[in-house]
Each structure stands twice: as C-alpha cells, then as structure tokens.
C-alpha cells in the first residue's frame, strides 16, 4: 500500500510540473495568446488596414482641392503634430458620414503627401 501511495504522489506531481512547464513554454515561445490579447491584436490590425485603405482617398482629396498651394504649406510645417492638424483642418481626412476627421488617417496622409512632395 505504501508503494502505491508514493507512486500516485509522484505521478500527480509529475503531471502538475509538466503542465506548468508546458504553459510556460507555450505562452513564452510557442505563440499562445489569451483571448483578450488576440482581440487587442485583431483590433490594431483592423484599424491599420482601414487607415491604409483610406490614405489614398485623403491624398486624392488633396490633389482635387482647389487650393493647390496647400501642399506647399504642409511641407513648410516642421512638426508632425502640426502637419497632422493641418491635414485634419483641410478636410482631407474627413469622410462621408463622419462629422470629425480621422486622426490616424490624417497622420498617415500627411506622411504620404510629404513623400510625394519630396519625390516631385
């Protein structure tokens, strides 16, 4: 009876230690994630995808704008925050159905417009 008790204890503790090690390895190096982490990652990726899809529309809005000198004004601004504010105030980052401009799109749009201005 004593031998069976020792055997069961060893088996139990072996299973506990094995489970803990499996979880440590899985979450650290195996790429396992919790549900909340996966949801946060999915939200960030979808926001980035929407932003990248809307940037060309913002750039086209600048090109169609009657005040063509605005790109020159944008390139003269040194601060990236002020560049984003400039794009937001210009209306290029405000889309149909929205009352306010999208800051993430305005920031990416300012970067894209500056790249096109430098390339010219």
mmCIF file with all atom_site columns, C-alpha atoms in Angstrom:
data_model
loop_
_atom_site.group_PDB
_atom_site.id
_atom_site.type_symbol
_atom_site.label_atom_id
_atom_site.label_alt_id
_atom_site.label_comp_id
_atom_site.label_asym_id
_atom_site.label_entity_id
_atom_site.label_seq_id
_atom_site.pdbx_PDB_ins_code
_atom_site.Cartn_x
_atom_site.Cartn_y
_atom_site.Cartn_z
_atom_site.occupancy
_atom_site.B_iso_or_equiv
_atom_site.pdbx_formal_charge
_atom_site.auth_seq_id
_atom_site.auth_comp_id
_atom_site.auth_asym_id
_atom_site.auth_atom_id
_atom_site.pdbx_PDB_model_num
ATOM 1   C CA . UNK A 1 1   ? 0.000   0.000  0.000   1.00 0.00 ? 1   UNK A CA 1
ATOM 2   C CA . UNK A 1 2   ? 2.863   2.394  0.808   1.00 0.00 ? 2   UNK A CA 1
ATOM 3   C CA . UNK A 1 3   ? 4.441   1.828  -2.615  1.00 0.00 ? 3   UNK A CA 1
ATOM 4   C CA . UNK A 1 4   ? 1.198   2.628  -4.422  1.00 0.00 ? 4   UNK A CA 1
ATOM 5   C CA . UNK A 1 5   ? 0.803   5.897  -2.445  1.00 0.00 ? 5   UNK A CA 1
ATOM 6   C CA . UNK A 1 6   ? 4.334   7.040  -3.351  1.00 0.00 ? 6   UNK A CA 1
ATOM 7   C CA . UNK A 1 7   ? 3.710   6.136  -6.981  1.00 0.00 ? 7   UNK A CA 1
ATOM 8   C CA . UNK A 1 8   ? 0.469   8.151  -7.098  1.00 0.00 ? 8   UNK A CA 1
ATOM 9   C CA . UNK A 1 9   ? 2.091   11.183 -5.457  1.00 0.00 ? 9   UNK A CA 1
ATOM 10  C CA . UNK A 1 10  ? 4.987   11.101 -7.899  1.00 0.00 ? 10  UNK A CA 1
ATOM 11  C CA . UNK A 1 11  ? 2.604   10.782 -10.835 1.00 0.00 ? 11  UNK A CA 1
ATOM 12  C CA . UNK A 1 12  ? 0.437   13.637 -9.584  1.00 0.00 ? 12  UNK A CA 1
ATOM 13  C CA . UNK A 1 13  ? 3.374   15.995 -9.028  1.00 0.00 ? 13  UNK A CA 1
ATOM 14  C CA . UNK A 1 14  ? 4.885   14.999 -12.351 1.00 0.00 ? 14  UNK A CA 1
ATOM 15  C CA . UNK A 1 15  ? 1.635   15.953 -14.087 1.00 0.00 ? 15  UNK A CA 1
ATOM 16  C CA . UNK A 1 16  ? 1.447   19.289 -12.229 1.00 0.00 ? 16  UNK A CA 1
ATOM 17  C CA . UNK A 1 17  ? 5.058   20.220 -13.024 1.00 0.00 ? 17  UNK A CA 1
ATOM 18  C CA . UNK A 1 18  ? 4.651   19.077 -16.630 1.00 0.00 ? 18  UNK A CA 1
ATOM 19  C CA . UNK A 1 19  ? 1.506   21.178 -17.045 1.00 0.00 ? 19  UNK A CA 1
ATOM 20  C CA . UNK A 1 20  ? 3.184   24.259 -15.627 1.00 0.00 ? 20  UNK A CA 1
ATOM 21  C CA . UNK A 1 21  ? 6.250   23.839 -17.840 1.00 0.00 ? 21  UNK A CA 1
ATOM 22  C CA . UNK A 1 22  ? 4.043   23.289 -20.885 1.00 0.00 ? 22  UNK A CA 1
ATOM 23  C CA . UNK A 1 23  ? 2.158   26.529 -20.183 1.00 0.00 ? 23  UNK A CA 1
ATOM 24  C CA . UNK A 1 24  ? 5.364   28.492 -19.611 1.00 0.00 ? 24  UNK A CA 1
ATOM 25  C CA . UNK A 1 25  ? 6.900   27.257 -22.856 1.00 0.00 ? 25  UNK A CA 1
ATOM 26  C CA . UNK A 1 26  ? 3.645   27.678 -24.791 1.00 0.00 ? 26  UNK A CA 1
ATOM 27  C CA . UNK A 1 27  ? 2.950   31.257 -23.724 1.00 0.00 ? 27  UNK A CA 1
ATOM 28  C CA . UNK A 1 28  ? 6.596   32.374 -23.821 1.00 0.00 ? 28  UNK A CA 1
ATOM 29  C CA . UNK A 1 29  ? 7.905   30.800 -27.009 1.00 0.00 ? 29  UNK A CA 1
ATOM 30  C CA . UNK A 1 30  ? 5.050   28.829 -28.535 1.00 0.00 ? 30  UNK A CA 1
ATOM 31  C CA . UNK A 1 31  ? 2.968   31.784 -29.663 1.00 0.00 ? 31  UNK A CA 1
ATOM 32  C CA . UNK A 1 32  ? -0.023  31.043 -27.469 1.00 0.00 ? 32  UNK A CA 1
ATOM 33  C CA . UNK A 1 33  ? -2.167  34.058 -26.589 1.00 0.00 ? 33  UNK A CA 1
ATOM 34  C CA . UNK A 1 34  ? -5.098  34.738 -24.345 1.00 0.00 ? 34  UNK A CA 1
ATOM 35  C CA . UNK A 1 35  ? -8.453  35.769 -25.755 1.00 0.00 ? 35  UNK A CA 1
ATOM 36  C CA . UNK A 1 36  ? -8.052  39.402 -24.719 1.00 0.00 ? 36  UNK A CA 1
ATOM 37  C CA . UNK A 1 37  ? -4.592  39.640 -26.281 1.00 0.00 ? 37  UNK A CA 1
ATOM 38  C CA . UNK A 1 38  ? -5.907  38.178 -29.527 1.00 0.00 ? 38  UNK A CA 1
ATOM 39  C CA . UNK A 1 39  ? -8.790  40.677 -29.545 1.00 0.00 ? 39  UNK A CA 1
ATOM 40  C CA . UNK A 1 40  ? -6.421  43.604 -28.981 1.00 0.00 ? 40  UNK A CA 1
ATOM 41  C CA . UNK A 1 41  ? -4.161  42.413 -31.788 1.00 0.00 ? 41  UNK A CA 1
ATOM 42  C CA . UNK A 1 42  ? -7.123  41.986 -34.149 1.00 0.00 ? 42  UNK A CA 1
ATOM 43  C CA . UNK A 1 43  ? -8.400  45.479 -33.314 1.00 0.00 ? 43  UNK A CA 1
ATOM 44  C CA . UNK A 1 44  ? -4.987  47.043 -34.005 1.00 0.00 ? 44  UNK A CA 1
ATOM 45  C CA . UNK A 1 45  ? -4.654  45.179 -37.292 1.00 0.00 ? 45  UNK A CA 1
ATOM 46  C CA . UNK A 1 46  ? -8.134  46.165 -38.458 1.00 0.00 ? 46  UNK A CA 1
ATOM 47  C CA . UNK A 1 47  ? -7.506  49.818 -37.542 1.00 0.00 ? 47  UNK A CA 1
ATOM 48  C CA . UNK A 1 48  ? -4.250  49.745 -39.502 1.00 0.00 ? 48  UNK A CA 1
ATOM 49  C CA . UNK A 1 49  ? -5.978  48.146 -42.503 1.00 0.00 ? 49  UNK A CA 1
ATOM 50  C CA . UNK A 1 50  ? -8.755  50.745 -42.515 1.00 0.00 ? 50  UNK A CA 1
ATOM 51  C CA . UNK A 1 51  ? -6.228  53.558 -42.214 1.00 0.00 ? 51  UNK A CA 1
ATOM 52  C CA . UNK A 1 52  ? -4.116  52.249 -45.088 1.00 0.00 ? 52  UNK A CA 1
ATOM 53  C CA . UNK A 1 53  ? -7.250  51.874 -47.227 1.00 0.00 ? 53  UNK A CA 1
ATOM 54  C CA . UNK A 1 54  ? -8.342  55.473 -46.553 1.00 0.00 ? 54  UNK A CA 1
ATOM 55  C CA . UNK A 1 55  ? -4.976  57.193 -47.090 1.00 0.00 ? 55  UNK A CA 1
ATOM 56  C CA . UNK A 1 56  ? -5.206  57.111 -50.927 1.00 0.00 ? 56  UNK A CA 1
ATOM 57  C CA . UNK A 1 57  ? -8.622  58.799 -50.678 1.00 0.00 ? 57  UNK A CA 1
ATOM 58  C CA . UNK A 1 58  ? -7.100  61.506 -48.495 1.00 0.00 ? 58  UNK A CA 1
ATOM 59  C CA . UNK A 1 59  ? -4.233  62.021 -50.960 1.00 0.00 ? 59  UNK A CA 1
ATOM 60  C CA . UNK A 1 60  ? -6.723  62.207 -53.839 1.00 0.00 ? 60  UNK A CA 1
ATOM 61  C CA . UNK A 1 61  ? -8.663  64.805 -51.857 1.00 0.00 ? 61  UNK A CA 1
ATOM 62  C CA . UNK A 1 62  ? -5.562  66.979 -51.692 1.00 0.00 ? 62  UNK A CA 1
ATOM 63  C CA . UNK A 1 63  ? -4.988  66.624 -55.423 1.00 0.00 ? 63  UNK A CA 1
ATOM 64  C CA . UNK A 1 64  ? -8.616  67.560 -56.184 1.00 0.00 ? 64  UNK A CA 1
ATOM 65  C CA . UNK A 1 65  ? -8.582  70.521 -53.786 1.00 0.00 ? 65  UNK A CA 1
ATOM 66  C CA . UNK A 1 66  ? -8.901  73.890 -55.490 1.00 0.00 ? 66  UNK A CA 1
ATOM 67  C CA . UNK A 1 67  ? -6.290  75.492 -53.208 1.00 0.00 ? 67  UNK A CA 1
ATOM 68  C CA . UNK A 1 68  ? -3.290  73.769 -54.766 1.00 0.00 ? 68  UNK A CA 1
ATOM 69  C CA . UNK A 1 69  ? -0.855  75.781 -52.671 1.00 0.00 ? 69  UNK A CA 1
ATOM 70  C CA . UNK A 1 70  ? -1.784  73.796 -49.588 1.00 0.00 ? 70  UNK A CA 1
ATOM 71  C CA . UNK A 1 71  ? 0.824   71.110 -50.273 1.00 0.00 ? 71  UNK A CA 1
ATOM 72  C CA . UNK A 1 72  ? 3.487   73.815 -50.123 1.00 0.00 ? 72  UNK A CA 1
ATOM 73  C CA . UNK A 1 73  ? 2.081   74.983 -46.808 1.00 0.00 ? 73  UNK A CA 1
ATOM 74  C CA . UNK A 1 74  ? 2.178   71.413 -45.500 1.00 0.00 ? 74  UNK A CA 1
ATOM 75  C CA . UNK A 1 75  ? 5.825   70.932 -46.461 1.00 0.00 ? 75  UNK A CA 1
ATOM 76  C CA . UNK A 1 76  ? 6.731   74.182 -44.689 1.00 0.00 ? 76  UNK A CA 1
ATOM 77  C CA . UNK A 1 77  ? 5.409   72.862 -41.368 1.00 0.00 ? 77  UNK A CA 1
ATOM 78  C CA . UNK A 1 78  ? 8.171   71.221 -39.316 1.00 0.00 ? 78  UNK A CA 1
ATOM 79  C CA . UNK A 1 79  ? 6.199   69.498 -36.553 1.00 0.00 ? 79  UNK A CA 1
ATOM 80  C CA . UNK A 1 80  ? 4.497   66.206 -37.408 1.00 0.00 ? 80  UNK A CA 1
ATOM 81  C CA . UNK A 1 81  ? 1.717   67.053 -34.939 1.00 0.00 ? 81  UNK A CA 1
ATOM 82  C CA . UNK A 1 82  ? 1.064   70.355 -36.731 1.00 0.00 ? 82  UNK A CA 1
ATOM 83  C CA . UNK A 1 83  ? 1.180   68.570 -40.106 1.00 0.00 ? 83  UNK A CA 1
ATOM 84  C CA . UNK A 1 84  ? -1.496  66.164 -38.873 1.00 0.00 ? 84  UNK A CA 1
ATOM 85  C CA . UNK A 1 85  ? -3.572  69.092 -37.599 1.00 0.00 ? 85  UNK A CA 1
ATOM 86  C CA . UNK A 1 86  ? -3.175  70.834 -40.974 1.00 0.00 ? 86  UNK A CA 1
ATOM 87  C CA . UNK A 1 87  ? -4.478  67.784 -42.850 1.00 0.00 ? 87  UNK A CA 1
ATOM 88  C CA . UNK A 1 88  ? -7.366  67.453 -40.392 1.00 0.00 ? 88  UNK A CA 1
ATOM 89  C CA . UNK A 1 89  ? -8.331  71.137 -40.766 1.00 0.00 ? 89  UNK A CA 1
ATOM 90  C CA . UNK A 1 90  ? -8.100  70.929 -44.558 1.00 0.00 ? 90  UNK A CA 1
ATOM 91  C CA . UNK A 1 91  ? -10.897 68.343 -44.564 1.00 0.00 ? 91  UNK A CA 1
ATOM 92  C CA . UNK A 1 92  ? -8.939  65.699 -46.458 1.00 0.00 ? 92  UNK A CA 1
ATOM 93  C CA . UNK A 1 93  ? -9.246  63.235 -43.566 1.00 0.00 ? 93  UNK A CA 1
ATOM 94  C CA . UNK A 1 94  ? -12.990 63.738 -43.082 1.00 0.00 ? 94  UNK A CA 1
ATOM 95  C CA . UNK A 1 95  ? -15.007 61.144 -44.949 1.00 0.00 ? 95  UNK A CA 1
ATOM 96  C CA . UNK A 1 96  ? -18.700 60.962 -45.888 1.00 0.00 ? 96  UNK A CA 1
ATOM 97  C CA . UNK A 1 97  ? -20.837 60.059 -42.911 1.00 0.00 ? 97  UNK A CA 1
ATOM 98  C CA . UNK A 1 98  ? -18.296 61.380 -40.409 1.00 0.00 ? 98  UNK A CA 1
ATOM 99  C CA . UNK A 1 99  ? -18.531 64.678 -38.583 1.00 0.00 ? 99  UNK A CA 1
ATOM 100 C CA . UNK A 1 100 ? -14.905 64.736 -37.463 1.00 0.00 ? 100 UNK A CA 1
ATOM 101 C CA . UNK A 1 101 ? -11.667 63.932 -39.281 1.00 0.00 ? 101 UNK A CA 1
ATOM 102 C CA . UNK A 1 102 ? -9.856  60.683 -38.546 1.00 0.00 ? 102 UNK A CA 1
ATOM 103 C CA . UNK A 1 103 ? -6.561  61.456 -36.767 1.00 0.00 ? 103 UNK A CA 1
ATOM 104 C CA . UNK A 1 104 ? -4.836  58.197 -37.751 1.00 0.00 ? 104 UNK A CA 1
ATOM 105 C CA . UNK A 1 105 ? -5.711  58.743 -41.414 1.00 0.00 ? 105 UNK A CA 1
ATOM 106 C CA . UNK A 1 106 ? -4.601  62.386 -41.214 1.00 0.00 ? 106 UNK A CA 1
ATOM 107 C CA . UNK A 1 107 ? -1.242  61.371 -39.756 1.00 0.00 ? 107 UNK A CA 1
ATOM 108 C CA . UNK A 1 108 ? -0.647  58.725 -42.428 1.00 0.00 ? 108 UNK A CA 1
ATOM 109 C CA . UNK A 1 109 ? -1.933  61.059 -45.141 1.00 0.00 ? 109 UNK A CA 1
ATOM 110 C CA . UNK A 1 110 ? 0.468   63.817 -44.086 1.00 0.00 ? 110 UNK A CA 1
ATOM 111 C CA . UNK A 1 111 ? 3.334   61.343 -44.353 1.00 0.00 ? 111 UNK A CA 1
ATOM 112 C CA . UNK A 1 112 ? 2.198   60.182 -47.794 1.00 0.00 ? 112 UNK A CA 1
ATOM 113 C CA . UNK A 1 113 ? 1.751   63.758 -49.037 1.00 0.00 ? 113 UNK A CA 1
ATOM 114 C CA . UNK A 1 114 ? 5.205   64.730 -47.807 1.00 0.00 ? 114 UNK A CA 1
ATOM 115 C CA . UNK A 1 115 ? 6.701   61.745 -49.637 1.00 0.00 ? 115 UNK A CA 1
ATOM 116 C CA . UNK A 1 116 ? 5.000   62.795 -52.877 1.00 0.00 ? 116 UNK A CA 1
ATOM 117 C CA . UNK A 1 117 ? 6.145   66.403 -52.371 1.00 0.00 ? 117 UNK A CA 1
ATOM 118 C CA . UNK A 1 118 ? 9.754   65.270 -51.906 1.00 0.00 ? 118 UNK A CA 1
ATOM 119 C CA . UNK A 1 119 ? 9.551   62.994 -54.963 1.00 0.00 ? 119 UNK A CA 1
ATOM 120 C CA . UNK A 1 120 ? 8.490   65.902 -57.216 1.00 0.00 ? 120 UNK A CA 1
#
